[in-house]
Amino acid sequence: NAGVTQTPKFRILKIGQSMTLQCTQDMNHNYMYWYRQDPGMGLKLIYYSVGAGITDKGEVPNGYNVSRSTTEDFPLRLELAAPSQTSVYFCASSVRDNSYNEQFFGPGTRLTVL
Amino acid sequence: QQQVKQSPQSLIVQKGGISIINCAYENTAFDYFPWYQQFPGKGPALLIAIRPDVSEKKEGRFTISFNKSAKQFSLHIMDSQPGDSATYFCAASMNDYKLSFGAGTTVTVRA
């Protein structure tokens, strides 16, 4: 199992450009999440999905969009990139069972908007 | 607005010492409190978690203490080792999957 994979690892964007951050998991998890991590701020939930075709906003959704057409993939779209979107982005997945709902994180994408 | 407040921001401990990280929350509907560990350049990974029906949970050298009346919980790292040097995040949720994270504590263990 590769777990949660994210591409690209690094990206530099110019203001106003758009891009898609890719996330794939091979654990057949129904829950998937996108977080952003800024220094001293912890992780903030951007969007999440409880299954294919179902997505919902988290704490900081403005400027982002997501889709979930399959169980495995959960891409994050940035439209009209702004310097405030400079951050490290993490995708995670989990499965609801009778024990703790452990979230498995990908390695992250470091995005810089100049 | 940070729903979970974490302190200290950083700490340095000698090898073999005890590291203590504290978290406080306001939302009494929270019923799941995990701690995640993150090494530089990596994603966070679940370290240990607790539910409010117990006051303490121990896994190896890591212990969570939970005080429901004070709405506080803490992570204790006993016999700290250089390999424990990492950033630790507390979190809380009311439905198991939507986590609110603290700001993180960077722990440095000096050999």
Short mmCIF file of N, CA, C and O in Angstrom, two decimals, chain B:
data_model
loop_
_atom_site.label_atom_id
_atom_site.label_comp_id
_atom_site.label_asym_id
_atom_site.label_seq_id
_atom_site.Cartn_x
_atom_site.Cartn_y
_atom_site.Cartn_z
N GLN B 1 -10.49 31.77 14.72
CA GLN B 1 -10.57 31.51 16.16
C GLN B 1 -10.15 30.06 16.43
O GLN B 1 -10.72 29.13 15.89
N GLN B 2 -9.12 29.92 17.26
CA GLN B 2 -8.59 28.60 17.56
C GLN B 2 -9.52 27.92 18.56
O GLN B 2 -9.69 28.39 19.68
N GLN B 3 -10.09 26.78 18.17
CA GLN B 3 -11.00 26.08 19.08
C GLN B 3 -10.23 25.28 20.13
O GLN B 3 -10.79 24.92 21.16
N VAL B 4 -8.98 24.96 19.81
CA VAL B 4 -8.13 24.23 20.75
C VAL B 4 -6.86 25.05 20.94
O VAL B 4 -6.16 25.35 19.97
N LYS B 5 -6.56 25.41 22.18
CA LYS B 5 -5.39 26.23 22.48
C LYS B 5 -4.30 25.36 23.06
O LYS B 5 -4.55 24.64 24.04
N GLN B 6 -3.12 25.45 22.48
CA GLN B 6 -2.01 24.56 22.83
C GLN B 6 -0.83 25.37 23.34
O GLN B 6 -0.51 26.43 22.81
N SER B 7 -0.18 24.84 24.36
CA SER B 7 1.03 25.49 24.90
C SER B 7 1.97 24.44 25.48
O SER B 7 1.52 23.35 25.88
N PRO B 8 3.28 24.71 25.52
CA PRO B 8 3.94 25.90 24.98
C PRO B 8 4.12 25.79 23.46
O PRO B 8 3.84 24.75 22.88
N GLN B 9 4.60 26.83 22.85
CA GLN B 9 4.88 26.82 21.42
C GLN B 9 6.09 25.93 21.12
O GLN B 9 6.16 25.29 20.07
N SER B 10 7.05 25.93 22.02
CA SER B 10 8.23 25.08 21.86
C SER B 10 8.79 24.74 23.23
O SER B 10 8.54 25.46 24.20
N LEU B 11 9.53 23.65 23.29
CA LEU B 11 10.20 23.29 24.53
C LEU B 11 11.44 22.48 24.21
O LEU B 11 11.52 21.79 23.20
N ILE B 12 12.41 22.62 25.11
CA ILE B 12 13.67 21.87 25.00
C ILE B 12 13.80 21.03 26.27
O ILE B 12 13.61 21.54 27.37
N VAL B 13 14.12 19.77 26.08
CA VAL B 13 14.25 18.87 27.22
C VAL B 13 15.51 18.03 27.05
O VAL B 13 15.92 17.74 25.91
N GLN B 14 16.11 17.68 28.16
CA GLN B 14 17.28 16.81 28.10
C GLN B 14 16.86 15.37 27.89
O GLN B 14 15.76 14.95 28.32
N LYS B 15 17.72 14.61 27.27
CA LYS B 15 17.46 13.18 27.09
C LYS B 15 17.16 12.55 28.45
O LYS B 15 17.88 12.78 29.43
N GLY B 16 16.10 11.76 28.49
CA GLY B 16 15.69 11.12 29.73
C GLY B 16 14.70 11.93 30.54
O GLY B 16 14.12 11.42 31.50
N GLY B 17 14.48 13.17 30.16
CA GLY B 17 13.56 14.03 30.88
C GLY B 17 12.11 13.83 30.44
O GLY B 17 11.80 12.99 29.60
N ILE B 18 11.22 14.63 31.05
CA ILE B 18 9.79 14.54 30.74
C ILE B 18 9.36 15.78 29.97
O ILE B 18 9.65 16.91 30.37
N SER B 19 8.66 15.56 28.87
CA SER B 19 8.09 16.66 28.09
C SER B 19 6.59 16.71 28.38
O SER B 19 5.93 15.67 28.38
N ILE B 20 6.08 17.91 28.63
CA ILE B 20 4.65 18.06 28.91
C ILE B 20 4.08 19.15 28.01
O ILE B 20 4.60 20.26 27.96
N ILE B 21 3.02 18.79 27.29
CA ILE B 21 2.35 19.73 26.39
C ILE B 21 0.88 19.79 26.82
O ILE B 21 0.26 18.76 27.08
N ASN B 22 0.37 21.01 26.90
CA ASN B 22 -0.99 21.21 27.40
C ASN B 22 -1.92 21.75 26.33
O ASN B 22 -1.52 22.54 25.48
N CYS B 23 -3.18 21.32 26.39
CA CYS B 23 -4.19 21.83 25.48
C CYS B 23 -5.47 22.11 26.25
O CYS B 23 -5.79 21.42 27.22
N ALA B 24 -6.19 23.13 25.80
CA ALA B 24 -7.47 23.49 26.41
C ALA B 24 -8.50 23.71 25.31
O ALA B 24 -8.16 24.14 24.21
N TYR B 25 -9.75 23.39 25.62
CA TYR B 25 -10.82 23.56 24.64
C TYR B 25 -12.04 24.17 25.32
O TYR B 25 -12.17 24.14 26.53
N GLU B 26 -12.92 24.72 24.50
CA GLU B 26 -14.14 25.35 25.02
C GLU B 26 -15.40 24.54 24.71
O GLU B 26 -16.35 24.54 25.49
N ASN B 27 -15.40 23.87 23.57
CA ASN B 27 -16.61 23.20 23.11
C ASN B 27 -16.83 21.89 23.88
O ASN B 27 -16.11 20.91 23.69
N THR B 28 -17.82 21.85 24.75
CA THR B 28 -18.06 20.66 25.57
C THR B 28 -18.64 19.50 24.76
O THR B 28 -18.77 18.40 25.28
N ALA B 29 -18.97 19.74 23.49
CA ALA B 29 -19.46 18.67 22.63
C ALA B 29 -18.31 17.83 22.06
O ALA B 29 -18.54 16.76 21.50
N PHE B 30 -17.08 18.30 22.20
CA PHE B 30 -15.94 17.51 21.73
C PHE B 30 -15.91 16.18 22.49
O PHE B 30 -16.05 16.15 23.72
N ASP B 31 -15.69 15.07 21.75
CA ASP B 31 -15.67 13.78 22.41
C ASP B 31 -14.54 12.87 21.92
O ASP B 31 -14.55 11.66 22.15
N TYR B 32 -13.58 13.47 21.26
CA TYR B 32 -12.46 12.67 20.75
C TYR B 32 -11.25 13.58 20.72
O TYR B 32 -11.31 14.68 20.17
N PHE B 33 -10.15 13.13 21.34
CA PHE B 33 -8.98 14.00 21.53
C PHE B 33 -7.71 13.24 21.15
O PHE B 33 -7.12 12.54 21.95
N PRO B 34 -7.27 13.40 19.89
CA PRO B 34 -6.04 12.74 19.46
C PRO B 34 -4.83 13.66 19.54
O PRO B 34 -4.95 14.90 19.57
N TRP B 35 -3.67 13.06 19.57
CA TRP B 35 -2.41 13.77 19.44
C TRP B 35 -1.71 13.25 18.20
O TRP B 35 -1.64 12.03 17.98
N TYR B 36 -1.20 14.19 17.38
CA TYR B 36 -0.46 13.83 16.19
C TYR B 36 0.99 14.29 16.33
O TYR B 36 1.28 15.33 16.93
N GLN B 37 1.88 13.50 15.74
CA GLN B 37 3.32 13.78 15.75
C GLN B 37 3.76 14.05 14.31
O GLN B 37 3.38 13.31 13.40
N GLN B 38 4.55 15.11 14.13
CA GLN B 38 5.00 15.44 12.78
C GLN B 38 6.50 15.69 12.77
O GLN B 38 7.00 16.54 13.52
N PHE B 39 7.20 14.96 11.91
CA PHE B 39 8.63 15.18 11.69
C PHE B 39 8.82 16.13 10.52
O PHE B 39 7.95 16.20 9.63
N PRO B 40 9.93 16.87 10.48
CA PRO B 40 10.15 17.84 9.41
C PRO B 40 10.02 17.21 8.02
O PRO B 40 10.57 16.14 7.75
N GLY B 41 9.27 17.88 7.16
CA GLY B 41 9.09 17.41 5.79
C GLY B 41 8.12 16.26 5.62
O GLY B 41 7.97 15.73 4.51
N LYS B 42 7.44 15.88 6.70
CA LYS B 42 6.50 14.76 6.64
C LYS B 42 5.11 15.22 7.04
O LYS B 42 4.93 16.29 7.62
N GLY B 43 4.11 14.38 6.72
CA GLY B 43 2.77 14.65 7.20
C GLY B 43 2.62 14.19 8.64
O GLY B 43 3.37 13.35 9.12
N PRO B 44 1.64 14.75 9.37
CA PRO B 44 1.40 14.31 10.75
C PRO B 44 0.97 12.84 10.78
O PRO B 44 0.41 12.32 9.81
N ALA B 45 1.23 12.19 11.92
CA ALA B 45 0.81 10.80 12.12
C ALA B 45 0.22 10.67 13.51
O ALA B 45 0.74 11.26 14.47
N LEU B 46 -0.85 9.89 13.62
CA LEU B 46 -1.51 9.70 14.91
C LEU B 46 -0.56 9.05 15.90
O LEU B 46 0.06 8.02 15.62
N LEU B 47 -0.47 9.65 17.08
CA LEU B 47 0.41 9.13 18.14
C LEU B 47 -0.41 8.38 19.19
O LEU B 47 -0.12 7.25 19.54
N ILE B 48 -1.44 9.02 19.69
CA ILE B 48 -2.26 8.45 20.75
C ILE B 48 -3.55 9.27 20.81
O ILE B 48 -3.55 10.45 20.43
N ALA B 49 -4.63 8.66 21.28
CA ALA B 49 -5.91 9.37 21.34
C ALA B 49 -6.70 8.91 22.56
O ALA B 49 -6.47 7.82 23.09
N ILE B 50 -7.64 9.76 22.99
CA ILE B 50 -8.43 9.45 24.17
C ILE B 50 -9.85 9.95 23.98
O ILE B 50 -10.09 10.90 23.23
N ARG B 51 -10.79 9.29 24.66
CA ARG B 51 -12.16 9.77 24.71
C ARG B 51 -12.43 10.23 26.15
O ARG B 51 -11.77 9.77 27.07
N PRO B 52 -13.40 11.11 26.37
CA PRO B 52 -13.58 11.72 27.69
C PRO B 52 -14.13 10.80 28.77
O PRO B 52 -14.30 11.24 29.90
N ASP B 53 -14.37 9.53 28.47
CA ASP B 53 -14.87 8.64 29.50
C ASP B 53 -13.74 8.06 30.36
O ASP B 53 -13.99 7.36 31.34
N VAL B 54 -12.48 8.36 30.00
CA VAL B 54 -11.34 7.94 30.81
C VAL B 54 -10.49 9.17 31.12
O VAL B 54 -10.50 10.15 30.38
N SER B 55 -9.73 9.12 32.21
CA SER B 55 -8.93 10.28 32.61
C SER B 55 -7.47 10.15 32.18
O SER B 55 -6.73 11.13 32.22
N GLU B 56 -7.08 8.95 31.79
CA GLU B 56 -5.69 8.78 31.40
C GLU B 56 -5.57 7.60 30.43
O GLU B 56 -6.28 6.61 30.54
N LYS B 57 -4.64 7.76 29.48
CA LYS B 57 -4.34 6.65 28.58
C LYS B 57 -2.83 6.65 28.34
O LYS B 57 -2.24 7.69 28.10
N LYS B 58 -2.27 5.45 28.43
CA LYS B 58 -0.82 5.33 28.30
C LYS B 58 -0.48 4.36 27.19
O LYS B 58 -1.06 3.29 27.09
N GLU B 59 0.47 4.76 26.34
CA GLU B 59 0.98 3.86 25.31
C GLU B 59 2.51 4.03 25.29
O GLU B 59 3.03 5.02 24.79
N GLY B 60 3.18 3.05 25.88
CA GLY B 60 4.63 3.13 25.96
C GLY B 60 5.06 4.33 26.80
O GLY B 60 4.62 4.48 27.94
N ARG B 61 5.88 5.19 26.23
CA ARG B 61 6.36 6.36 26.98
C ARG B 61 5.44 7.57 26.85
O ARG B 61 5.72 8.62 27.43
N PHE B 62 4.34 7.42 26.14
CA PHE B 62 3.42 8.53 25.89
C PHE B 62 2.14 8.34 26.70
O PHE B 62 1.54 7.26 26.68
N THR B 63 1.74 9.40 27.42
CA THR B 63 0.54 9.35 28.24
C THR B 63 -0.30 10.59 27.98
O THR B 63 0.22 11.71 27.93
N ILE B 64 -1.62 10.39 27.81
CA ILE B 64 -2.56 11.51 27.76
C ILE B 64 -3.25 11.56 29.12
O ILE B 64 -3.76 10.55 29.60
N SER B 65 -3.29 12.75 29.71
CA SER B 65 -4.09 13.01 30.90
C SER B 65 -5.25 13.91 30.49
O SER B 65 -5.04 14.90 29.78
N PHE B 66 -6.46 13.56 30.94
CA PHE B 66 -7.65 14.28 30.50
C PHE B 66 -8.43 14.76 31.72
O PHE B 66 -8.73 13.98 32.62
N ASN B 67 -8.75 16.05 31.75
CA ASN B 67 -9.53 16.64 32.83
C ASN B 67 -10.79 17.26 32.24
O ASN B 67 -10.76 18.38 31.72
N LYS B 68 -11.88 16.52 32.31
CA LYS B 68 -13.11 16.94 31.65
C LYS B 68 -13.68 18.21 32.28
O LYS B 68 -14.15 19.11 31.58
N SER B 69 -13.63 18.32 33.60
CA SER B 69 -14.22 19.49 34.27
C SER B 69 -13.45 20.77 33.93
O SER B 69 -14.04 21.84 33.80
N ALA B 70 -12.14 20.64 33.76
CA ALA B 70 -11.32 21.81 33.43
C ALA B 70 -11.24 22.04 31.93
O ALA B 70 -10.71 23.06 31.48
N LYS B 71 -11.76 21.10 31.15
CA LYS B 71 -11.68 21.15 29.69
C LYS B 71 -10.23 21.30 29.24
O LYS B 71 -9.88 22.18 28.43
N GLN B 72 -9.40 20.41 29.80
CA GLN B 72 -7.98 20.42 29.46
C GLN B 72 -7.49 19.00 29.27
O GLN B 72 -8.01 18.05 29.87
N PHE B 73 -6.48 18.85 28.43
CA PHE B 73 -5.82 17.56 28.29
C PHE B 73 -4.36 17.81 27.96
O PHE B 73 -4.00 18.87 27.45
N SER B 74 -3.53 16.85 28.30
CA SER B 74 -2.10 17.05 28.13
C SER B 74 -1.43 15.77 27.67
O SER B 74 -1.94 14.67 27.87
N LEU B 75 -0.28 15.96 27.03
CA LEU B 75 0.56 14.84 26.59
C LEU B 75 1.84 14.87 27.41
O LEU B 75 2.49 15.91 27.52
N HIS B 76 2.17 13.72 27.98
CA HIS B 76 3.42 13.57 28.71
C HIS B 76 4.30 12.58 27.95
O HIS B 76 3.85 11.47 27.63
N ILE B 77 5.53 13.00 27.68
CA ILE B 77 6.49 12.11 27.05
C ILE B 77 7.54 11.78 28.10
O ILE B 77 8.32 12.64 28.51
N MET B 78 7.53 10.55 28.57
CA MET B 78 8.47 10.12 29.60
C MET B 78 9.77 9.67 28.96
O MET B 78 9.78 9.21 27.81
N ASP B 79 10.87 9.79 29.71
CA ASP B 79 12.19 9.32 29.24
C ASP B 79 12.41 9.80 27.80
O ASP B 79 12.68 9.00 26.90
N SER B 80 12.28 11.10 27.58
CA SER B 80 12.38 11.67 26.24
C SER B 80 13.69 11.28 25.55
O SER B 80 14.76 11.27 26.17
N GLN B 81 13.57 10.94 24.28
CA GLN B 81 14.71 10.52 23.46
C GLN B 81 14.91 11.48 22.28
O GLN B 81 13.94 12.10 21.83
N PRO B 82 16.13 11.56 21.75
CA PRO B 82 16.36 12.45 20.59
C PRO B 82 15.41 12.17 19.43
O PRO B 82 15.01 13.08 18.70
N GLY B 83 15.03 10.92 19.25
CA GLY B 83 14.09 10.54 18.20
C GLY B 83 12.69 11.08 18.42
O GLY B 83 11.85 11.03 17.50
N ASP B 84 12.40 11.60 19.61
CA ASP B 84 11.09 12.21 19.90
C ASP B 84 11.04 13.66 19.42
O ASP B 84 9.97 14.28 19.49
N SER B 85 12.17 14.21 19.01
CA SER B 85 12.20 15.59 18.53
C SER B 85 11.29 15.72 17.31
O SER B 85 11.52 15.09 16.27
N ALA B 86 10.26 16.52 17.45
CA ALA B 86 9.22 16.62 16.42
C ALA B 86 8.26 17.73 16.85
O ALA B 86 8.41 18.33 17.91
N THR B 87 7.28 17.99 15.99
CA THR B 87 6.20 18.90 16.37
C THR B 87 4.98 18.07 16.73
O THR B 87 4.64 17.12 16.01
N TYR B 88 4.35 18.42 17.84
CA TYR B 88 3.20 17.67 18.34
C TYR B 88 1.96 18.56 18.28
O TYR B 88 1.99 19.72 18.71
N PHE B 89 0.88 17.99 17.76
CA PHE B 89 -0.38 18.72 17.66
C PHE B 89 -1.45 18.00 18.47
O PHE B 89 -1.64 16.79 18.31
N CYS B 90 -2.14 18.73 19.32
CA CYS B 90 -3.34 18.19 19.90
C CYS B 90 -4.51 18.54 18.98
O CYS B 90 -4.41 19.44 18.15
N ALA B 91 -5.59 17.81 19.11
CA ALA B 91 -6.77 18.05 18.29
C ALA B 91 -8.01 17.60 19.04
O ALA B 91 -7.91 16.89 20.06
N ALA B 92 -9.15 18.00 18.54
CA ALA B 92 -10.42 17.61 19.15
C ALA B 92 -11.49 17.59 18.08
O ALA B 92 -11.42 18.32 17.09
N SER B 93 -12.48 16.71 18.30
CA SER B 93 -13.62 16.68 17.38
C SER B 93 -14.86 16.21 18.12
O SER B 93 -14.77 15.61 19.19
N MET B 94 -16.01 16.48 17.55
CA MET B 94 -17.27 16.03 18.14
C MET B 94 -17.92 14.92 17.33
O MET B 94 -18.96 14.44 17.69
N ASN B 95 -17.34 14.56 16.24
CA ASN B 95 -17.93 13.52 15.40
C ASN B 95 -16.88 12.60 14.79
O ASN B 95 -17.13 11.97 13.80
N ASP B 96 -15.75 12.57 15.40
CA ASP B 96 -14.64 11.69 15.02
C ASP B 96 -13.89 12.09 13.78
O ASP B 96 -12.73 11.72 13.62
N TYR B 97 -14.49 12.81 12.84
CA TYR B 97 -13.72 13.01 11.63
C TYR B 97 -13.34 14.46 11.37
O TYR B 97 -12.28 14.74 10.84
N LYS B 98 -14.10 15.44 11.79
CA LYS B 98 -13.71 16.83 11.57
C LYS B 98 -12.89 17.31 12.75
O LYS B 98 -13.42 17.66 13.80
N LEU B 99 -11.57 17.32 12.57
CA LEU B 99 -10.66 17.67 13.66
C LEU B 99 -10.36 19.16 13.69
O LEU B 99 -10.14 19.78 12.65
N SER B 100 -10.31 19.71 14.91
CA SER B 100 -9.81 21.06 15.14
C SER B 100 -8.45 20.91 15.81
O SER B 100 -8.36 20.30 16.88
N PHE B 101 -7.41 21.43 15.18
CA PHE B 101 -6.05 21.24 15.68
C PHE B 101 -5.59 22.43 16.51
O PHE B 101 -5.96 23.58 16.26
N GLY B 102 -4.72 22.14 17.49
CA GLY B 102 -3.98 23.19 18.18
C GLY B 102 -2.87 23.70 17.28
O GLY B 102 -2.62 23.16 16.19
N ALA B 103 -2.17 24.74 17.74
CA ALA B 103 -1.17 25.40 16.91
C ALA B 103 0.14 24.63 16.82
O ALA B 103 0.97 24.93 15.96
N GLY B 104 0.33 23.65 17.69
CA GLY B 104 1.53 22.83 17.62
C GLY B 104 2.60 23.22 18.63
O GLY B 104 2.70 24.38 19.03
N THR B 105 3.37 22.22 19.05
CA THR B 105 4.50 22.42 19.97
C THR B 105 5.71 21.72 19.39
O THR B 105 5.65 20.52 19.11
N THR B 106 6.79 22.47 19.20
CA THR B 106 8.02 21.88 18.71
C THR B 106 8.85 21.42 19.90
O THR B 106 9.23 22.23 20.75
N VAL B 107 9.10 20.12 19.95
CA VAL B 107 9.88 19.53 21.04
C VAL B 107 11.28 19.20 20.54
O VAL B 107 11.43 18.54 19.51
N THR B 108 12.29 19.68 21.26
CA THR B 108 13.67 19.36 20.95
C THR B 108 14.26 18.61 22.13
O THR B 108 14.23 19.12 23.26
N VAL B 109 14.78 17.41 21.89
CA VAL B 109 15.39 16.61 22.95
C VAL B 109 16.89 16.65 22.76
O VAL B 109 17.41 16.20 21.74
N ARG B 110 17.58 17.21 23.74
CA ARG B 110 19.03 17.35 23.67
C ARG B 110 19.70 16.09 24.24
O ARG B 110 19.35 15.64 25.32
N ALA B 111 20.66 15.58 23.49
CA ALA B 111 21.36 14.36 23.93
C ALA B 111 22.33 14.64 25.08
O ALA B 111 22.75 15.76 25.29
#
